[in-house]
XYZ file of C-alpha atoms in Angstrom:
781
model
C 104.291 38.810 -71.386
C 106.531 39.070 -68.308
C 109.713 37.102 -68.733
C 112.668 36.499 -66.398
C 115.577 36.210 -68.788
C 119.351 36.245 -68.471
C 120.863 39.657 -69.133
C 121.947 40.485 -72.681
C 125.612 41.265 -73.393
C 125.007 44.971 -72.814
C 122.240 47.421 -72.170
C 120.818 45.975 -68.958
C 120.315 47.352 -65.511
C 121.620 44.601 -63.295
C 121.709 44.046 -59.593
C 123.602 41.515 -57.577
C 121.142 38.826 -58.561
C 122.218 39.027 -62.235
C 118.721 38.897 -63.737
C 116.507 41.581 -65.174
C 112.777 41.815 -65.610
C 111.724 42.104 -69.267
C 108.390 42.754 -70.925
C 107.808 41.393 -74.421
C 105.213 43.141 -76.577
C 103.886 41.969 -79.935
C 102.336 44.146 -82.658
C 101.057 43.183 -86.103
C 99.415 44.853 -89.074
C 97.032 43.450 -91.640
C 98.497 42.372 -95.001
C 98.269 44.914 -97.795
C 98.644 44.671 -101.525
C 101.807 46.352 -102.816
C 101.883 48.475 -105.958
C 104.682 49.373 -108.375
C 106.320 52.639 -107.422
C 105.236 55.714 -109.343
C 105.111 58.271 -106.567
C 104.839 58.280 -102.796
C 101.073 57.979 -103.257
C 101.581 54.405 -104.526
C 103.458 53.076 -101.469
C 101.993 51.234 -98.502
C 102.700 52.849 -95.142
C 102.702 51.056 -91.789
C 102.748 52.820 -88.422
C 104.196 51.325 -85.222
C 104.929 52.643 -81.744
C 107.984 51.470 -79.809
C 107.738 51.979 -76.037
C 110.458 53.471 -73.858
C 113.273 51.359 -72.380
C 113.214 48.987 -75.363
C 116.463 47.043 -75.698
C 115.665 45.218 -78.933
C 113.034 45.449 -81.665
C 112.536 42.611 -84.131
C 110.552 43.175 -87.319
C 109.197 40.043 -88.943
C 108.548 40.973 -92.593
C 106.212 38.529 -94.344
C 105.635 38.644 -98.112
C 103.425 36.300 -100.109
C 101.703 36.062 -103.482
C 98.097 35.575 -104.469
C 96.448 34.964 -107.807
C 92.695 34.772 -108.120
C 92.166 34.102 -104.432
C 94.677 31.212 -104.326
C 98.396 30.940 -103.762
C 100.318 32.535 -106.593
C 102.922 29.858 -107.156
C 103.019 30.707 -110.864
C 103.582 34.424 -110.274
C 107.057 35.733 -111.090
C 109.376 36.718 -108.265
C 109.640 40.440 -107.580
C 111.768 42.312 -105.103
C 110.162 44.416 -102.366
C 111.842 47.491 -100.919
C 111.084 48.418 -97.301
C 112.049 51.747 -95.705
C 112.381 52.402 -91.966
C 112.346 55.737 -90.188
C 111.768 56.921 -86.649
C 109.510 59.877 -85.910
C 108.012 60.406 -89.377
C 107.525 58.593 -92.718
C 110.566 58.125 -94.919
C 111.218 60.613 -97.710
C 112.102 58.124 -100.435
C 113.447 58.637 -103.924
C 113.896 55.244 -105.636
C 113.762 56.788 -109.131
C 116.599 59.235 -108.301
C 114.636 62.301 -109.306
C 115.469 65.899 -108.392
C 113.945 67.443 -105.291
C 112.556 70.982 -105.357
C 114.966 73.751 -104.458
C 115.507 74.599 -100.782
C 114.289 71.151 -99.735
C 116.027 69.259 -96.937
C 115.798 65.481 -97.309
C 115.729 63.600 -93.978
C 117.682 60.386 -93.874
C 116.288 56.869 -93.572
C 117.481 53.334 -94.133
C 116.041 50.660 -96.374
C 116.356 46.998 -97.225
C 115.261 44.904 -100.195
C 113.500 41.564 -99.808
C 113.994 38.907 -102.476
C 111.936 35.752 -102.942
C 113.512 32.570 -101.596
C 110.430 30.321 -101.536
C 107.805 29.662 -104.257
C 105.068 31.533 -102.439
C 106.032 32.996 -99.077
C 109.184 34.711 -97.873
C 109.904 35.917 -94.358
C 112.644 38.365 -93.486
C 113.802 39.325 -89.992
C 115.214 42.748 -89.238
C 116.623 43.546 -85.789
C 117.300 46.934 -84.230
C 119.196 47.069 -80.949
C 118.165 49.864 -78.583
C 115.791 51.593 -81.021
C 114.597 55.122 -80.426
C 111.231 55.151 -78.658
C 108.134 56.612 -80.210
C 106.608 56.382 -83.665
C 108.195 54.246 -86.363
C 107.071 54.115 -89.974
C 107.604 51.410 -92.595
C 107.066 52.127 -96.295
C 107.010 49.306 -98.861
C 106.588 49.133 -102.634
C 107.352 47.066 -105.713
C 109.769 48.151 -108.468
C 108.490 50.432 -111.198
C 106.633 48.502 -113.909
C 106.523 48.975 -117.687
C 103.306 51.013 -117.532
C 101.125 48.494 -119.378
C 97.398 49.290 -119.351
C 95.499 46.070 -118.756
C 91.770 45.509 -118.914
C 90.363 44.644 -115.534
C 89.156 41.057 -115.390
C 90.882 39.901 -118.574
C 93.114 37.581 -116.573
C 93.886 36.913 -112.931
C 96.506 39.392 -111.807
C 99.315 38.484 -109.456
C 99.050 40.250 -106.131
C 102.043 40.745 -103.875
C 101.138 41.255 -100.232
C 103.261 42.512 -97.373
C 102.642 42.118 -93.644
C 105.036 43.485 -90.981
C 105.068 42.240 -87.416
C 106.951 43.806 -84.518
C 108.261 42.149 -81.361
C 109.854 44.410 -78.741
C 111.595 43.525 -75.506
C 111.904 46.266 -72.927
C 113.383 46.499 -69.474
C 111.283 47.227 -66.427
C 112.334 49.338 -63.445
C 115.579 50.759 -64.768
C 117.430 52.511 -61.967
C 116.950 56.282 -62.063
C 119.817 58.671 -61.381
C 118.930 61.919 -59.651
C 121.033 64.962 -60.539
C 123.415 65.870 -57.745
C 123.196 62.519 -55.928
C 125.676 59.681 -55.752
C 124.556 56.142 -56.555
C 126.736 53.347 -55.229
C 126.859 50.063 -57.107
C 128.659 46.769 -56.731
C 128.962 44.694 -59.920
C 129.124 40.936 -59.324
C 131.547 38.780 -61.367
C 128.761 37.254 -63.440
C 127.345 40.664 -64.413
C 128.722 42.557 -67.368
C 126.906 45.887 -67.262
C 124.606 48.168 -65.316
C 122.123 50.536 -66.893
C 120.731 53.780 -65.463
C 118.717 56.670 -66.795
C 118.400 60.341 -65.935
C 115.811 62.822 -67.133
C 117.082 66.042 -68.732
C 114.587 68.907 -68.385
C 114.388 72.020 -70.499
C 117.017 74.756 -70.304
C 119.853 72.316 -69.704
C 123.098 73.183 -71.457
C 125.297 70.307 -70.319
C 125.096 66.815 -68.841
C 128.093 65.624 -66.821
C 128.270 61.905 -65.945
C 131.047 60.802 -63.585
C 132.189 57.466 -62.181
C 133.777 57.826 -58.731
C 135.688 55.493 -56.402
C 135.986 52.726 -58.920
C 137.715 49.719 -57.357
C 138.339 46.349 -58.922
C 140.868 43.568 -59.091
C 142.717 45.346 -61.925
C 142.121 49.010 -61.239
C 138.921 50.339 -62.846
C 137.975 47.950 -65.680
C 134.887 49.895 -66.746
C 133.537 51.606 -69.822
C 131.155 54.552 -69.446
C 128.648 55.032 -72.251
C 125.891 57.645 -72.548
C 123.100 57.959 -75.098
C 119.930 60.008 -75.402
C 116.425 58.498 -75.673
C 117.520 54.830 -75.796
C 120.069 52.522 -74.138
C 123.633 52.996 -75.447
C 125.112 51.063 -78.341
C 128.669 50.014 -79.085
C 129.212 53.227 -81.094
C 127.649 55.583 -78.536
C 129.620 58.241 -76.744
C 132.032 56.252 -74.561
C 134.932 56.727 -72.141
C 137.409 54.172 -70.766
C 137.525 54.758 -67.037
C 140.759 52.761 -66.731
C 142.623 55.353 -68.798
C 140.930 58.560 -67.678
C 140.980 59.931 -64.158
C 138.583 61.322 -63.205
C 136.158 59.306 -65.336
C 133.911 62.118 -66.573
C 131.799 62.194 -69.695
C 130.367 65.565 -70.673
C 127.585 66.105 -73.214
C 126.970 69.647 -74.400
C 123.609 70.797 -75.757
C 121.611 67.734 -74.668
C 118.124 67.055 -75.918
C 115.505 68.649 -73.709
C 112.631 66.745 -72.136
C 114.192 63.339 -72.785
C 115.719 60.490 -70.842
C 119.476 59.953 -71.061
C 120.741 56.419 -70.510
C 124.020 55.697 -68.719
C 125.661 52.304 -69.231
C 128.552 51.175 -67.029
C 130.107 48.152 -68.740
C 132.842 45.805 -67.563
C 135.941 45.259 -69.691
C 135.969 41.888 -71.487
C 137.929 39.410 -69.424
C 137.885 41.462 -66.239
C 137.331 39.295 -63.150
C 136.176 39.886 -59.636
C 133.763 42.299 -58.050
C 133.882 45.920 -59.177
C 132.448 48.659 -56.967
C 131.892 52.213 -58.112
C 129.771 55.321 -57.713
C 127.813 57.107 -60.430
C 126.684 60.712 -60.318
C 125.114 63.076 -62.809
C 125.168 66.872 -62.788
C 123.046 69.064 -65.056
C 124.006 72.628 -65.924
C 121.090 75.015 -65.973
C 121.701 77.453 -68.807
C 119.210 79.919 -67.386
C 121.616 80.372 -64.461
C 125.109 80.017 -65.964
C 126.950 80.426 -62.685
C 125.121 77.560 -60.984
C 124.645 73.884 -61.571
C 121.170 72.456 -61.239
C 120.682 72.069 -57.468
C 119.939 68.666 -55.987
C 116.666 69.953 -54.551
C 114.673 71.415 -57.395
C 111.775 73.753 -56.722
C 108.394 72.143 -57.075
C 107.679 74.185 -60.200
C 110.524 72.446 -62.020
C 108.668 69.175 -61.827
C 106.309 70.514 -64.481
C 109.042 69.878 -67.078
C 109.515 66.259 -66.047
C 107.405 63.229 -66.844
C 105.230 61.735 -64.154
C 107.415 58.628 -63.962
C 110.389 60.711 -62.852
C 108.486 62.678 -60.253
C 107.048 59.524 -58.735
C 109.972 57.158 -59.201
C 110.681 57.110 -55.512
C 107.209 57.946 -54.349
C 108.053 61.577 -53.652
C 107.394 65.062 -54.919
C 110.444 66.921 -56.150
C 111.484 69.625 -53.799
C 109.870 67.978 -50.767
C 112.326 65.253 -49.835
C 115.434 63.564 -51.256
C 115.065 60.382 -53.280
C 114.943 57.140 -51.332
C 117.907 54.852 -50.954
C 118.026 51.198 -51.823
C 119.717 48.430 -49.844
C 122.483 48.101 -52.438
C 123.215 51.792 -52.901
C 123.484 54.987 -50.965
C 122.827 58.439 -52.236
C 123.988 61.718 -50.859
C 123.992 65.191 -52.378
C 127.134 66.605 -53.915
C 128.161 70.188 -53.342
C 126.897 72.566 -55.982
C 129.681 73.818 -58.200
C 129.867 77.469 -59.152
C 132.729 77.237 -61.643
C 130.703 76.517 -64.761
C 131.781 78.344 -67.925
C 130.013 81.602 -68.453
C 129.382 80.774 -72.107
C 126.963 77.970 -71.166
C 123.930 80.171 -71.142
C 120.611 80.257 -72.894
C 118.496 83.116 -74.110
C 114.771 83.674 -73.728
C 112.768 81.546 -76.146
C 109.832 83.233 -77.806
C 106.851 80.934 -78.402
C 104.740 80.852 -81.537
C 100.968 80.854 -81.824
C 99.510 77.864 -83.647
C 96.642 78.609 -86.030
C 95.103 75.545 -87.692
C 93.348 76.288 -90.972
C 92.888 72.789 -92.364
C 94.525 69.379 -92.423
C 98.293 69.979 -92.653
C 97.588 73.671 -93.104
C 98.931 75.328 -89.954
C 100.426 78.791 -89.568
C 102.792 79.636 -86.712
C 102.471 83.279 -85.725
C 105.060 85.124 -83.656
C 103.916 87.435 -80.941
C 104.581 91.035 -81.957
C 105.642 89.716 -85.371
C 106.077 88.736 -88.134
C 108.986 91.229 -88.235
C 111.757 90.107 -85.887
C 114.566 92.295 -84.556
C 117.906 90.498 -84.275
C 120.216 92.430 -81.898
C 123.974 92.354 -82.445
C 124.907 91.003 -79.012
C 122.609 87.973 -78.625
C 120.558 85.581 -80.717
C 116.789 85.591 -81.107
C 115.376 82.137 -80.404
C 111.905 80.874 -81.386
C 110.180 77.543 -80.859
C 107.770 75.759 -83.226
C 105.832 72.893 -81.689
C 104.636 70.108 -83.984
C 101.999 67.850 -82.512
C 102.847 64.133 -82.238
C 101.726 62.040 -85.223
C 99.324 64.719 -86.497
C 101.926 67.048 -88.036
C 104.477 64.557 -89.372
C 102.618 63.863 -92.619
C 103.013 67.337 -94.145
C 105.814 69.775 -95.036
C 107.386 72.245 -92.615
C 108.117 75.507 -94.452
C 110.372 78.292 -93.176
C 110.979 81.620 -94.893
C 113.382 84.422 -93.933
C 113.285 87.816 -95.640
C 115.787 90.509 -94.642
C 114.771 94.147 -94.460
C 117.793 95.666 -96.197
C 116.899 99.187 -95.090
C 117.494 98.209 -91.452
C 121.192 97.449 -92.011
C 122.277 101.099 -92.166
C 124.794 100.330 -94.908
C 126.599 97.598 -92.932
C 127.542 94.261 -94.498
C 125.362 92.228 -92.151
C 124.437 88.575 -92.594
C 121.692 86.997 -90.515
C 122.195 83.283 -89.904
C 119.373 81.006 -88.807
C 119.844 77.578 -87.263
C 116.844 75.269 -87.138
C 117.381 72.374 -84.723
C 115.154 69.663 -83.374
C 114.515 69.351 -79.640
C 117.283 71.729 -78.500
C 118.356 75.232 -79.599
C 121.905 75.614 -80.850
C 123.497 78.339 -78.710
C 127.221 78.291 -79.303
C 129.608 80.344 -77.226
C 131.615 81.178 -80.340
C 130.340 84.508 -81.590
C 131.756 83.936 -85.071
C 130.328 80.433 -85.569
C 128.142 80.000 -88.646
C 127.575 76.243 -88.456
C 124.503 74.435 -87.202
C 126.218 71.169 -86.403
C 128.061 69.711 -83.446
C 129.372 66.228 -82.710
C 125.961 65.036 -81.561
C 123.654 67.608 -83.131
C 122.807 68.436 -86.725
C 120.541 71.236 -87.854
C 119.596 73.261 -90.925
C 121.343 76.514 -91.813
C 119.718 79.549 -93.419
C 121.320 82.888 -94.212
C 120.184 86.226 -95.633
C 122.150 89.361 -96.464
C 121.831 92.457 -98.590
C 122.609 90.471 -101.766
C 120.372 87.459 -101.114
C 117.615 88.834 -98.931
C 115.330 85.787 -99.155
C 115.963 82.255 -97.901
C 113.588 79.302 -97.776
C 113.687 75.864 -96.199
C 111.284 72.961 -96.713
C 111.364 69.794 -94.635
C 109.060 67.019 -95.922
C 107.629 64.782 -93.218
C 109.281 66.548 -90.271
C 109.764 64.842 -86.946
C 107.281 66.027 -84.373
C 108.184 67.800 -81.173
C 109.869 71.156 -80.625
C 111.861 72.841 -83.390
C 114.065 75.759 -82.314
C 115.132 78.560 -84.635
C 118.105 80.667 -83.517
C 118.767 83.903 -85.452
C 122.128 85.669 -85.174
C 123.525 88.699 -86.971
C 127.208 88.802 -87.935
C 129.186 91.318 -89.980
C 131.468 90.202 -92.775
C 135.063 91.463 -92.585
C 138.370 90.594 -94.197
C 139.030 88.045 -91.454
C 135.647 86.375 -91.650
C 132.528 87.040 -89.636
C 132.627 89.133 -86.492
C 129.956 90.394 -84.099
C 128.266 93.548 -85.314
C 128.180 96.781 -83.356
C 125.065 98.899 -82.991
C 123.248 97.293 -85.921
C 119.895 95.625 -85.268
C 118.777 93.652 -88.305
C 115.093 93.258 -89.044
C 113.915 89.984 -90.527
C 110.484 88.895 -91.723
C 109.892 85.373 -90.429
C 107.219 83.044 -91.793
C 106.719 79.459 -90.613
C 103.867 77.227 -91.669
C 102.883 73.631 -92.298
C 101.488 72.648 -95.713
C 100.323 69.324 -97.197
C 102.697 69.353 -100.197
C 105.511 71.474 -101.582
C 103.961 74.362 -103.545
C 100.785 72.291 -103.846
C 102.648 70.018 -106.325
C 102.712 72.740 -109.008
C 100.663 72.753 -112.197
C 101.788 69.260 -113.221
C 100.822 67.474 -110.015
C 98.007 66.824 -107.617
C 98.381 66.900 -103.843
C 96.585 63.885 -102.409
C 95.602 63.325 -98.798
C 96.224 59.666 -97.970
C 95.300 57.581 -94.963
C 96.639 54.379 -93.468
C 94.473 53.233 -90.589
C 94.212 56.389 -88.455
C 97.353 58.088 -89.773
C 97.053 60.858 -92.373
C 99.770 62.010 -94.738
C 99.976 63.919 -98.007
C 101.905 63.202 -101.191
C 102.152 64.475 -104.760
C 100.966 62.516 -107.780
C 102.618 63.878 -110.899
C 101.399 63.840 -114.500
C 102.536 64.666 -118.045
C 105.888 62.953 -117.475
C 106.886 65.174 -114.541
C 108.459 63.483 -111.526
C 109.941 64.281 -108.166
C 108.731 64.969 -104.676
C 107.084 68.228 -105.752
C 106.570 67.357 -109.452
C 109.460 69.631 -110.435
C 111.719 67.140 -112.259
C 111.183 67.671 -116.003
C 113.704 65.118 -117.255
C 110.891 63.037 -118.801
C 108.254 65.763 -119.052
C 106.001 66.128 -122.076
C 106.485 69.285 -124.091
C 103.596 71.623 -124.773
C 103.570 70.589 -128.436
C 103.332 66.915 -127.495
C 100.494 67.620 -125.061
C 98.621 69.571 -127.739
C 99.211 66.829 -130.314
C 98.006 64.068 -127.987
C 94.873 66.026 -127.103
C 94.081 66.696 -130.741
C 94.644 63.058 -131.671
C 92.288 61.744 -129.027
C 89.623 64.356 -129.698
C 89.701 64.638 -133.488
C 89.822 60.862 -133.963
C 86.177 60.846 -132.875
C 85.322 62.679 -136.106
C 85.468 59.203 -137.638
C 81.925 58.738 -136.270
C 80.594 61.233 -138.831
C 80.459 58.663 -141.709
C 78.545 56.107 -139.567
C 76.111 58.863 -138.569
C 75.570 59.778 -142.237
C 75.116 56.117 -143.200
C 72.636 55.618 -140.370
C 70.613 58.689 -141.329
C 70.617 57.670 -145.009
C 69.406 54.183 -144.052
C 66.684 55.627 -141.802
C 68.374 54.359 -138.597
C 67.681 57.572 -136.736
C 67.875 56.120 -133.222
C 71.234 54.538 -133.991
C 72.487 57.817 -135.445
C 71.505 59.627 -132.224
C 73.540 57.123 -130.201
C 76.583 57.635 -132.450
C 76.303 61.415 -132.111
C 76.055 61.045 -128.327
C 79.172 58.863 -128.299
C 81.153 61.195 -130.546
C 80.285 64.264 -128.480
C 81.079 62.898 -125.044
C 84.155 60.945 -126.141
C 85.602 64.143 -127.603
C 85.066 66.253 -124.507
C 85.951 63.459 -122.111
C 89.392 63.077 -123.653
C 89.782 66.852 -123.728
C 89.200 66.838 -119.968
C 91.215 63.673 -119.256
C 94.599 64.989 -120.383
C 97.469 64.908 -117.849
C 99.082 68.188 -118.891
C 97.915 71.769 -119.130
C 96.071 71.345 -122.451
C 92.812 70.519 -120.707
C 89.256 71.640 -121.414
C 86.305 70.448 -119.299
C 82.740 71.445 -120.122
C 81.330 69.647 -117.063
C 82.373 67.464 -114.156
C 85.002 64.864 -115.036
C 83.022 61.994 -113.541
C 79.967 62.867 -115.636
C 82.027 63.015 -118.819
C 83.632 59.656 -118.084
C 80.287 57.974 -117.401
C 78.736 59.350 -120.588
C 81.758 58.331 -122.667
C 81.682 54.750 -121.392
C 77.903 54.548 -121.759
C 78.010 55.897 -125.313
C 80.729 53.436 -126.344
C 78.816 50.429 -125.009
C 75.501 51.630 -126.421
C 77.089 52.055 -129.862
C 78.112 48.409 -129.859
C 74.721 47.356 -128.506
C 72.527 49.219 -131.015
C 74.738 48.260 -133.963
C 74.530 44.519 -133.250
C 70.793 44.662 -132.469
C 70.221 46.562 -135.730
C 72.102 43.846 -137.607
C 69.606 41.290 -136.241
C 66.728 43.050 -138.129
C 64.101 42.442 -135.463
C 60.556 43.742 -135.348
C 60.429 47.469 -134.481
C 58.687 46.890 -131.152
C 61.166 44.194 -130.092
C 64.122 46.323 -131.209
C 62.946 49.371 -129.247
C 62.414 47.274 -126.111
C 65.944 45.865 -126.405
C 67.378 49.334 -126.932
C 65.717 50.666 -123.782
C 66.534 47.568 -121.745
C 70.188 47.724 -122.854
C 70.499 51.391 -121.877
C 69.192 50.720 -118.373
C 71.286 47.602 -117.789
C 74.467 49.221 -119.127
C 73.936 52.247 -116.880
C 73.622 49.947 -113.884
C 76.746 47.969 -114.855
C 78.824 51.117 -115.336
C 77.734 52.454 -111.981
C 78.977 49.242 -110.374
C 82.331 49.045 -112.181
C 83.315 51.152 -115.141
C 86.573 49.357 -115.890
C 85.374 45.767 -115.670
C 85.864 43.439 -118.591
C 82.308 42.112 -118.554
C 80.849 45.576 -118.898
C 82.111 45.535 -122.473
C 82.196 41.821 -123.188
C 78.856 40.878 -121.616
C 76.565 43.176 -123.659
C 78.506 42.438 -126.826
C 78.171 38.671 -126.422
C 74.491 38.972 -125.481
C 73.768 41.129 -128.537
C 75.722 38.753 -130.771
C 73.680 35.866 -129.381
C 70.421 37.631 -130.243
C 71.735 38.383 -133.730
C 72.835 34.766 -134.236
C 69.429 33.450 -133.182
C 67.615 35.876 -135.494
C 69.885 35.055 -138.442
C 69.578 31.310 -137.823
C 65.779 31.453 -137.645
C 65.614 33.507 -140.815
C 67.980 31.124 -142.602
C 65.867 28.111 -141.574
C 62.643 29.781 -142.659
C 64.029 30.827 -146.041
C 66.161 27.742 -146.477
C 69.024 29.990 -147.511
C 72.035 31.455 -145.764
C 71.403 34.891 -144.306
C 72.522 37.466 -145.381
C 71.819 35.970 -148.774
C 74.356 37.784 -150.979
C 78.062 37.014 -151.006
C 78.832 40.683 -151.639
C 77.375 41.540 -148.239
C 79.710 39.045 -146.598
C 82.801 39.915 -148.637
C 82.623 43.707 -148.673
C 80.817 44.567 -145.436
C 80.500 41.915 -142.756
C 83.941 40.323 -142.916
C 85.911 43.618 -143.172
C 83.806 45.141 -140.377
C 84.317 42.134 -138.117
C 88.085 42.125 -138.763
C 88.337 45.836 -138.036
C 86.374 45.438 -134.786
C 88.525 42.489 -133.684
C 91.704 44.458 -134.405
C 90.382 47.345 -132.325
C 89.596 45.052 -129.389
C 93.036 43.417 -129.557
C 94.770 46.801 -129.581
C 92.672 47.991 -126.662
C 93.247 44.880 -124.555
C 96.854 43.893 -125.237
C 98.835 46.725 -126.838
C 97.916 49.868 -124.902
C 100.551 51.239 -122.522
C 100.981 54.552 -120.778
C 103.590 55.633 -123.332
C 101.603 54.807 -126.489
C 98.145 55.542 -125.070
C 97.663 58.669 -127.173
C 98.331 56.851 -130.436
C 96.771 53.442 -129.751
C 93.587 54.859 -128.241
C 93.182 57.234 -131.188
C 93.501 54.248 -133.530
C 90.901 52.485 -131.374
C 88.483 55.357 -132.029
C 89.114 55.155 -135.784
C 88.714 51.388 -135.976
C 85.563 51.194 -133.860
C 83.865 53.982 -135.814
C 84.986 52.437 -139.096
C 83.657 49.012 -138.159
C 80.243 50.540 -137.404
C 80.130 51.946 -140.938
C 80.741 48.484 -142.378
C 78.486 46.497 -140.040
C 75.403 48.698 -140.043
C 72.822 46.915 -142.248
C 71.283 48.620 -145.301
C 67.843 50.140 -145.277
C 65.092 47.563 -144.929
C 62.866 47.174 -147.988
C 59.173 47.858 -147.311
C 56.917 44.781 -147.310
C 53.496 44.832 -149.010
C 51.828 43.236 -146.018
C 52.893 46.082 -143.782
C 51.334 48.863 -145.926
C 47.788 50.206 -145.471
C 44.990 48.388 -147.208
C 43.632 50.121 -150.342
C 40.502 52.131 -149.644
C 37.326 50.779 -151.119
C 34.614 53.080 -152.353
C 31.028 52.442 -151.413
C 29.678 51.678 -147.976
C 31.463 53.221 -145.127
C 31.244 55.874 -142.508
C 33.306 58.960 -141.931
C 33.661 60.572 -138.542
C 33.124 64.275 -138.953
C 34.283 66.644 -136.252
C 32.289 69.708 -135.595
C 34.368 72.808 -136.137
C 32.980 74.477 -133.035
C 33.774 71.380 -130.952
C 37.374 71.329 -132.311
C 37.825 74.906 -131.190
C 36.499 74.087 -127.707
C 33.330 76.203 -128.117
C 30.867 73.322 -127.649
C 30.730 70.916 -124.744
C 31.713 67.451 -126.068
C 29.081 65.863 -123.841
C 26.234 67.512 -125.749
C 27.658 67.000 -129.192
C 24.985 66.429 -131.831
C 24.526 63.209 -133.633
C 24.932 65.247 -136.792
C 28.704 65.095 -136.235
C 28.531 61.575 -137.718
C 27.632 61.594 -141.372
C 27.638 59.126 -144.186
C 30.313 59.047 -146.758
């Protein structure tokens, strides 16, 4: 949408007409169901892209409830936490767990949404002059109580979250060319003018200057400069009315980025204000010279296409064009730049991709690096946009102590994003400036190994500067004639230490964006599953495994009862259930006390199938059907239960459906038998009092425990009791051995007339062709 709108209070490039051309873009994402937070694997991640020259971004955050496909007006209100971060997903820690050692935690900001309407709540979040590029939103619900609910028992409340993004960006912002003067006249109704200048690589300083400022009351202007996005009220600023000349210098600017220059009128200042703006860039590769106004054509390779074609020219061929409202002329090149503003050769790294988020960065003629005493060694690590931000950037420094020659040498490493930190102070050991913050590493003869891990790093260029300093009584000083040797290792991994032995590194995907996260177990928490504040001890893990496995021994009495009552098929089903339930729970443990005899999925399927078949055959046996009918029902139940488990193993009707169907068959059989005999079946009150009623009560108690009492904390105890109760109920409910009926026995043999089929011995042995068998093989009795 192209809109002609009045200029905002600040952050606009204005001309004499007082209007700017804006483009409004709209982005939305599909609603997703939120989950309670357990680990980063349980959050919902949303990926957006904010274009350049954006002056305002508005996020419309929509949350609503659903229950059973309808509006969840009866669902309780729950708060939703949303995290925002530019460049990479947020590294969140809502449970306040400990991070692994040597881990740097990038910052992010978050907000919490609370329900204000019965069903739907909308929150609006504005960001003025956001950084361009990738933005990530992460959302989750608070941590729940850990209740284990049976799927399908009741309609669950679903909390859905849908973010929408509206951005408004300026079009055709005036471009400043280094070394040229831009003249501007600000009309009374205009409050600000916005420009931008591109800073190429190997630039050590940006100098912005306002010249010949004339107004009704001197120079009522503010000069503000910011990298990547239009300036804010807290950006680097200078009052031109109090400083003459009005110069704003930025050391160590970000390479390969646009810098925005805002010239803003003082509040209350009247009249027309005329001024000139110029920008000079210091080339650190040539410390005695500023960047010339006419760059060689090869320098245009470091600039985006929009800069090279802003005026329809090729850099180095002709000066930029002039506009009717401004004139541009080159300034003389200064040769009085400080000698300390210099840069050193940057050694590239070779990228070797092994797998997803498994990338090694090799150094040419490495991995051993020589750090001379008189200059730093600088390396660059390039992370691909979007692709590399979902893993962990790992850096390892190991000092070769034998190369120090007995000197007390310390090698400092500064890892900075998008610009190397090259300070002129030879004794500086910090990696931070007013506008730049990096990560510091150090190794010496005492601590010869240093590691750094950065989860979800921002993509782009990362620069590592290594310097060697000698420790003295007065602090650190440059070393003399000592070249330290350092082993450098840099690589990208999915998770920190592969989440250890108490975690699992999972590769997750949201739309087309991939990222990795740890899912911890056995009570361990943290980003790398290293926080043992709530961890299960080895004794507890062993006890829980033994409880779940040995509780299946309770199936031995039902097996013995079934064999004694000649229910051999039922006994085989109970043995199958006992075997696979034991080894399934031995393989299903979250800790290190785990034993798997086959694939986990196979064990789980057999355990569920055995449990359902045990219920099925027990109830069908209680119906006392004809043997043929019973065998058909057994086979039909096995096939239908296998199909149901393949469709959904955790559904409620997989357990409830077969049980109700079997109970219906049993009720019909008992009712028909009672009508035919004109007596209640089973006929004896002892059978009801000592077997059927206790067995039914035990089974109902087991089902209630399984459906309503089980939680993640008491799972080991409650599920073991479930095993005991279910096996015990089978022992009570299994009917006694059926008494033989006289009608079913063979008829008594009568002596007298009859025939007996005699088989020739030679024919039985295969020595005689059956086709020519003699009639003598049939004889009379």
